[in-house]
Amino acid sequence: MPLHAADALILRTYKLGEADRIVVFLTADRGKRRGVAKGARRPRSPFSGGLEPMTRGRVAYFERERRELVRLRYVEPLCSPLAAGSVEALAHVGYFAELIDEWAPEADPNEKLFRLGAAVVESLAAGVQVERLARYFEFWLLRLQGVYPPISACGRCGGDLSGGARLVGTGALACARCDPAHEGGALSAAAMAFLLAARTMAPEGLRDVELLSTADRELARAHQRLISSHLEKELKSVRVVRSLTRDSSGD
Ligand SMILES: [Zn+2]
């Protein structure tokens, strides 16, 4: 049984038997894996502190021939989302992990997706505002999957969209002239400015990028439409994030 060591993001875990856990994790080099962490629910296991969703760490595991489940030997956490400390941040962490889990097929290497997740959790732990990171993460995840419509030009006439756009269906951003009946979901100039900035920067840079709460809501709505139409379902964690966001904004 060869031992592999890899950089990985923990996505989720569930209980197995009396003391073990199944761990779903995304490796940088071999895509998503699923493995047994023996004794993970005992105190002082080689996994303690390393199994929160979106923990970035060094993972060692044994591949077993003709078996889908690998056997984890240890998880050494390098960056934990718990460092962010806020309830909102932790609720989003579950959301980020669920999105990656839904979108990463088993054992299909996707280094860009790994790097996106790792950079976002590092920025979160370093105190970058979670709403900015959430909209950034959705934007890039959808871009990497090839489902984000082009943002710099109207999908119908090619005109400029920096003054605002509308998401028509789930396939195109159009200018106001091309969506006269206002059927699409609106994205204001502020929302478009955020996307244009997000397109060219690493997530740490979001500290200095303004995201008005109206623009945040517009982007969240548009992104949920794109996500649910492509996954053909709504994610469980979205509801958790929503209920918390409502509580904290008071509306
Ligand atoms: Zn147009």
Coordinates of N, CA, C and O in Angstrom, one line a residue, residues 59-173:
V59 N -1.9 16.1 4.3 CA -2.7 14.9 4.6 C -1.8 13.7 4.1 O -1.2 13.8 3.0
A60 N -1.8 12.7 4.9 CA -1.1 11.5 4.4 C -2.1 10.3 4.4 O -2.9 10.2 5.3
Y61 N -2.1 9.6 3.3 CA -3.1 8.5 3.2 C -2.6 7.3 2.4 O -1.7 7.5 1.5
F62 N -3.1 6.2 2.6 CA -2.8 5.0 1.9 C -3.9 4.7 0.9 O -5.1 4.7 1.2
E63 N -3.5 4.5 -0.4 CA -4.4 4.1 -1.4 C -4.6 2.6 -1.3 O -3.6 1.9 -1.0
R64 N -5.8 2.1 -1.4 CA -5.9 0.6 -1.4 C -6.4 0.2 -2.7 O -7.4 0.7 -3.3
E65 N -5.8 -0.8 -3.2 CA -6.1 -1.3 -4.6 C -7.6 -1.7 -4.7 O -8.1 -2.4 -3.8
R66 N -8.2 -1.3 -5.7 CA -9.6 -1.6 -6.0 C -10.6 -1.2 -4.9 O -11.6 -1.7 -4.8
R67 N -10.1 -0.2 -4.1 CA -11.1 0.2 -3.1 C -11.2 1.8 -3.2 O -10.2 2.4 -3.4
E68 N -12.4 2.2 -3.1 CA -12.7 3.6 -3.3 C -12.2 4.4 -2.1 O -11.7 5.5 -2.2
L69 N -12.3 3.8 -0.9 CA -11.9 4.5 0.3 C -10.4 4.4 0.6 O -9.9 3.3 0.6
V70 N -9.8 5.5 0.8 CA -8.4 5.5 1.2 C -8.3 5.4 2.7 O -9.3 5.5 3.4
R71 N -7.1 5.1 3.2 CA -7.0 5.1 4.7 C -6.1 6.3 5.1 O -4.9 6.3 4.7
L72 N -6.7 7.2 5.9 CA -5.9 8.4 6.3 C -5.0 8.0 7.5 O -5.3 7.3 8.4
R73 N -3.7 8.6 7.4 CA -2.8 8.3 8.5 C -2.8 9.5 9.4 O -2.8 9.4 10.6
Y74 N -2.7 10.7 8.8 CA -2.8 11.9 9.7 C -3.2 13.1 8.9 O -3.2 13.1 7.6
V75 N -3.7 14.1 9.6 CA -3.9 15.4 8.9 C -3.2 16.5 9.8 O -3.5 16.6 11.0
E76 N -2.3 17.2 9.2 CA -1.6 18.2 9.9 C -2.1 19.6 9.4 O -1.8 20.0 8.3
P77 N -2.9 20.2 10.3 CA -3.5 21.5 9.8 C -2.5 22.6 9.6 O -1.6 22.7 10.5
L78 N -2.6 23.3 8.5 CA -1.6 24.4 8.3 C -2.4 25.8 8.4 O -1.8 26.8 8.7
C79 N -3.7 25.7 8.0 CA -4.5 26.9 8.2 C -5.9 26.5 8.5 O -6.5 25.8 7.7
S80 N -6.4 27.0 9.6 CA -7.7 26.6 10.0 C -8.7 27.8 9.9 O -8.4 28.9 10.3
P81 N -9.9 27.5 9.4 CA -10.9 28.6 9.3 C -11.3 29.1 10.7 O -11.9 30.1 10.8
L82 N -11.1 28.2 11.7 CA -11.5 28.6 13.1 C -10.7 29.9 13.5 O -11.2 30.6 14.4
A83 N -9.6 30.2 12.8 CA -8.9 31.4 13.1 C -9.7 32.7 12.8 O -9.4 33.7 13.4
A84 N -10.7 32.6 11.9 CA -11.5 33.7 11.6 C -12.4 34.1 12.8 O -12.7 35.3 13.0
G85 N -12.8 33.1 13.5 CA -13.5 33.4 14.8 C -14.9 33.8 14.8 O -15.6 33.6 15.8
S86 N -15.5 34.3 13.7 CA -16.9 34.8 13.8 C -17.9 33.7 13.3 O -17.5 32.8 12.5
V87 N -19.1 33.8 13.8 CA -20.1 32.8 13.5 C -20.4 32.9 12.0 O -20.6 31.9 11.3
E88 N -20.5 34.1 11.4 CA -20.7 34.3 10.0 C -19.7 33.6 9.2 O -19.9 32.9 8.2
A89 N -18.4 33.8 9.6 CA -17.3 33.2 8.9 C -17.4 31.7 8.9 O -17.3 31.0 7.8
L90 N -17.7 31.1 10.0 CA -17.8 29.6 10.1 C -19.0 29.1 9.3 O -18.9 28.0 8.7
A91 N -20.1 29.8 9.3 CA -21.2 29.4 8.5 C -20.9 29.4 7.0 O -21.2 28.5 6.2
H92 N -20.1 30.4 6.6 CA -19.7 30.4 5.2 C -18.7 29.3 4.8 O -18.7 28.8 3.7
V93 N -17.9 29.0 5.8 CA -16.9 27.9 5.6 C -17.6 26.6 5.2 O -17.2 25.9 4.2
G94 N -18.7 26.3 5.9 CA -19.5 25.1 5.5 C -20.1 25.2 4.1 O -20.1 24.3 3.3
Y95 N -20.4 26.5 3.7 CA -21.0 26.7 2.4 C -19.9 26.6 1.3 O -20.1 25.9 0.3
F96 N -18.7 27.1 1.6 CA -17.6 27.0 0.6 C -17.3 25.5 0.4 O -17.1 25.0 -0.7
A97 N -17.2 24.8 1.5 CA -16.8 23.3 1.4 C -17.9 22.6 0.7 O -17.6 21.7 -0.2
E98 N -19.2 22.9 0.9 CA -20.2 22.2 0.2 C -20.2 22.5 -1.3 O -20.4 21.6 -2.1
L99 N -19.9 23.7 -1.7 CA -19.8 24.1 -3.1 C -18.7 23.3 -3.8 O -18.9 22.7 -4.9
I100 N -17.5 23.2 -3.1 CA -16.4 22.5 -3.7 C -16.8 21.0 -3.8 O -16.5 20.4 -4.9
D101 N -17.4 20.5 -2.8 CA -17.7 19.1 -2.8 C -18.7 18.8 -3.9 O -18.5 17.8 -4.6
E102 N -19.7 19.6 -4.1 CA -20.6 19.4 -5.2 C -20.0 19.5 -6.6 O -20.4 18.8 -7.5
W103 N -19.0 20.3 -6.7 CA -18.4 20.6 -8.0 C -17.2 19.8 -8.4 O -16.8 19.7 -9.5
A104 N -16.6 19.2 -7.4 CA -15.4 18.5 -7.7 C -15.7 17.0 -7.8 O -16.1 16.3 -6.9
P105 N -15.6 16.4 -9.0 CA -15.8 15.0 -9.2 C -14.7 14.2 -8.5 O -13.6 14.7 -8.3
E106 N -15.1 13.0 -8.1 CA -14.1 12.1 -7.4 C -12.9 11.9 -8.3 O -13.0 11.6 -9.5
A107 N -11.7 12.0 -7.6 CA -10.4 11.7 -8.2 C -10.2 12.3 -9.6 O -9.6 11.7 -10.5
D108 N -10.6 13.6 -9.7 CA -10.4 14.3 -11.0 C -9.6 15.5 -10.6 O -10.1 16.5 -10.0
P109 N -8.2 15.5 -10.8 CA -7.4 16.6 -10.3 C -7.8 17.9 -10.8 O -8.1 18.1 -12.0
N110 N -7.9 18.9 -10.0 CA -8.2 20.3 -10.4 C -7.5 21.2 -9.4 O -7.9 21.6 -8.4
E111 N -6.2 21.5 -9.9 CA -5.4 22.3 -9.0 C -5.9 23.7 -8.8 O -5.7 24.3 -7.8
K112 N -6.5 24.2 -9.9 CA -7.0 25.6 -9.8 C -8.1 25.7 -8.7 O -8.1 26.7 -7.9
L113 N -8.9 24.7 -8.7 CA -10.0 24.7 -7.6 C -9.4 24.6 -6.3 O -9.8 25.3 -5.3
F114 N -8.4 23.8 -6.1 CA -7.7 23.6 -4.8 C -7.1 25.0 -4.4 O -7.3 25.4 -3.3
R115 N -6.4 25.6 -5.4 CA -5.8 26.9 -5.0 C -6.8 28.0 -4.7 O -6.5 28.8 -3.8
L116 N -7.9 28.0 -5.4 CA -8.9 29.0 -5.0 C -9.4 28.7 -3.6 O -9.5 29.7 -2.8
G117 N -9.8 27.5 -3.3 CA -10.2 27.2 -1.9 C -9.2 27.6 -0.9 O -9.5 28.2 0.2
A118 N -8.0 27.2 -1.1 CA -6.9 27.5 -0.2 C -6.7 29.0 0.0 O -6.5 29.4 1.2
A119 N -6.7 29.7 -1.1 CA -6.4 31.2 -1.0 C -7.6 31.8 -0.2 O -7.4 32.8 0.6
V120 N -8.8 31.4 -0.5 CA -10.0 32.0 0.2 C -9.9 31.7 1.7 O -10.2 32.6 2.5
V121 N -9.6 30.5 2.1 CA -9.6 30.2 3.5 C -8.5 30.9 4.2 O -8.6 31.4 5.4
E122 N -7.3 31.1 3.5 CA -6.2 31.8 4.1 C -6.6 33.3 4.3 O -6.3 33.9 5.4
S123 N -7.3 33.9 3.4 CA -7.7 35.3 3.5 C -8.8 35.4 4.6 O -8.8 36.4 5.3
L124 N -9.6 34.4 4.7 CA -10.6 34.4 5.8 C -10.0 34.4 7.1 O -10.3 35.2 8.0
A125 N -9.0 33.5 7.3 CA -8.3 33.4 8.6 C -7.5 34.7 8.9 O -7.3 35.1 10.0
A126 N -7.1 35.4 7.8 CA -6.4 36.6 8.0 C -7.3 37.9 8.2 O -6.8 39.0 8.2
G127 N -8.6 37.6 8.2 CA -9.5 38.7 8.6 C -10.1 39.5 7.4 O -10.7 40.5 7.6
V128 N -10.0 39.0 6.2 CA -10.7 39.6 5.1 C -12.2 39.4 5.2 O -12.6 38.3 5.6
Q129 N -13.0 40.4 5.0 CA -14.5 40.3 5.2 C -15.1 39.2 4.4 O -14.9 39.0 3.3
V130 N -16.0 38.4 5.2 CA -16.5 37.2 4.6 C -17.4 37.3 3.5 O -17.4 36.5 2.5
E131 N -18.2 38.4 3.4 CA -19.1 38.6 2.3 C -18.3 38.8 1.0 O -18.7 38.3 0.0
R132 N -17.3 39.6 1.1 CA -16.5 39.9 -0.1 C -15.9 38.6 -0.6 O -15.8 38.3 -1.8
L133 N -15.4 37.7 0.4 CA -14.8 36.5 0.0 C -15.8 35.5 -0.6 O -15.5 34.8 -1.5
A134 N -17.0 35.6 0.0 CA -18.1 34.7 -0.5 C -18.4 35.0 -2.0 O -18.5 34.1 -2.8
R135 N -18.6 36.3 -2.3 CA -19.0 36.7 -3.7 C -17.8 36.4 -4.6 O -18.0 35.9 -5.7
Y136 N -16.6 36.6 -4.1 CA -15.4 36.3 -4.9 C -15.3 34.8 -5.2 O -15.0 34.4 -6.3
F137 N -15.5 34.0 -4.1 CA -15.4 32.5 -4.3 C -16.4 32.0 -5.3 O -16.1 31.2 -6.1
E138 N -17.7 32.5 -5.2 CA -18.7 32.1 -6.1 C -18.4 32.4 -7.5 O -18.5 31.6 -8.4
F139 N -17.9 33.7 -7.7 CA -17.6 34.2 -9.0 C -16.5 33.3 -9.6 O -16.6 32.8 -10.8
W140 N -15.4 33.0 -8.9 CA -14.3 32.2 -9.4 C -14.6 30.8 -9.6 O -14.2 30.1 -10.6
L141 N -15.4 30.2 -8.7 CA -15.8 28.8 -8.8 C -16.6 28.7 -10.1 O -16.4 27.8 -10.9
L142 N -17.6 29.6 -10.3 CA -18.4 29.5 -11.5 C -17.6 29.7 -12.8 O -17.8 29.1 -13.8
R143 N -16.6 30.6 -12.7 CA -15.7 30.9 -13.8 C -14.9 29.6 -14.2 O -14.7 29.3 -15.3
L144 N -14.3 29.0 -13.1 CA -13.5 27.8 -13.3 C -14.3 26.7 -14.0 O -13.8 25.9 -14.7
Q145 N -15.6 26.7 -13.6 CA -16.5 25.6 -14.2 C -17.0 26.0 -15.6 O -17.7 25.3 -16.2
G146 N -16.6 27.2 -16.0 CA -17.0 27.7 -17.3 C -18.5 28.1 -17.4 O -19.1 28.1 -18.5
V147 N -19.1 28.4 -16.3 CA -20.5 28.8 -16.3 C -20.8 30.3 -16.0 O -22.0 30.7 -16.0
Y148 N -19.7 31.0 -15.7 CA -20.0 32.5 -15.5 C -20.0 33.2 -16.8 O -19.1 33.1 -17.6
P149 N -21.1 34.0 -17.1 CA -21.1 34.7 -18.4 C -20.0 35.7 -18.4 O -19.6 36.2 -17.4
P150 N -19.6 36.1 -19.6 CA -18.6 37.2 -19.7 C -19.1 38.4 -19.0 O -20.2 38.8 -19.2
I151 N -18.2 39.1 -18.3 CA -18.6 40.3 -17.6 C -18.2 41.7 -18.2 O -18.7 42.7 -17.7
S152 N -17.4 41.6 -19.2 CA -17.0 42.9 -19.7 C -17.8 43.5 -20.9 O -17.8 44.7 -21.1
A153 N -18.6 42.6 -21.5 CA -19.4 43.1 -22.7 C -20.7 42.4 -22.7 O -20.9 41.2 -22.3
C154 N -21.7 43.1 -23.1 CA -23.1 42.6 -23.2 C -23.1 41.4 -24.1 O -22.6 41.4 -25.2
G155 N -23.8 40.4 -23.6 CA -23.9 39.1 -24.4 C -24.7 39.2 -25.6 O -24.7 38.3 -26.5
R156 N -25.5 40.3 -25.7 CA -26.3 40.5 -26.9 C -25.7 41.4 -27.9 O -25.6 41.1 -29.1
C157 N -25.3 42.6 -27.4 CA -24.9 43.7 -28.4 C -23.4 44.0 -28.3 O -22.8 44.7 -29.1
G158 N -22.7 43.4 -27.3 CA -21.3 43.7 -27.1 C -21.0 45.0 -26.4 O -19.8 45.3 -26.3
G159 N -22.0 45.7 -26.0 CA -21.8 47.0 -25.4 C -21.2 46.9 -24.0 O -21.1 45.8 -23.4
D160 N -20.8 48.0 -23.5 CA -20.1 48.1 -22.2 C -21.1 47.8 -21.0 O -22.2 48.2 -21.1
L161 N -20.6 47.1 -20.0 CA -21.5 46.7 -18.9 C -21.1 47.4 -17.6 O -21.6 47.1 -16.5
S162 N -20.1 48.3 -17.6 CA -19.6 48.8 -16.3 C -20.6 49.7 -15.6 O -20.6 49.9 -14.4
G163 N -21.6 50.2 -16.4 CA -22.6 51.0 -15.8 C -23.7 50.2 -15.2 O -24.7 50.7 -14.6
G164 N -23.7 48.9 -15.3 CA -24.7 48.0 -14.8 C -25.1 46.9 -15.8 O -24.9 47.1 -17.0
A165 N -25.6 45.8 -15.3 CA -26.0 44.7 -16.2 C -27.2 44.0 -15.7 O -27.6 44.2 -14.5
R166 N -27.7 43.1 -16.5 CA -28.8 42.2 -16.0 C -28.5 40.8 -16.4 O -28.0 40.5 -17.5
L167 N -28.7 39.9 -15.5 CA -28.5 38.5 -15.8 C -29.7 37.9 -16.4 O -30.8 37.8 -15.8
V168 N -29.6 37.7 -17.7 CA -30.8 37.2 -18.5 C -30.7 35.7 -18.6 O -29.8 35.1 -19.1
G169 N -31.8 35.0 -18.0 CA -31.7 33.6 -17.9 C -30.5 33.2 -17.0 O -30.3 33.9 -16.0
T170 N -29.8 32.2 -17.5 CA -28.5 31.9 -16.7 C -27.4 31.9 -17.6 O -26.3 31.5 -17.3
G171 N -27.6 32.5 -18.9 CA -26.5 32.3 -19.8 C -25.8 33.6 -20.2 O -24.7 33.6 -20.7
A172 N -26.4 34.8 -19.9 CA -25.7 36.0 -20.4 C -26.0 37.2 -19.5 O -27.0 37.3 -18.8
L173 N -25.0 38.1 -19.5 CA -25.2 39.4 -18.9 C -25.5 40.3 -20.0 O -24.8 40.3 -21.0

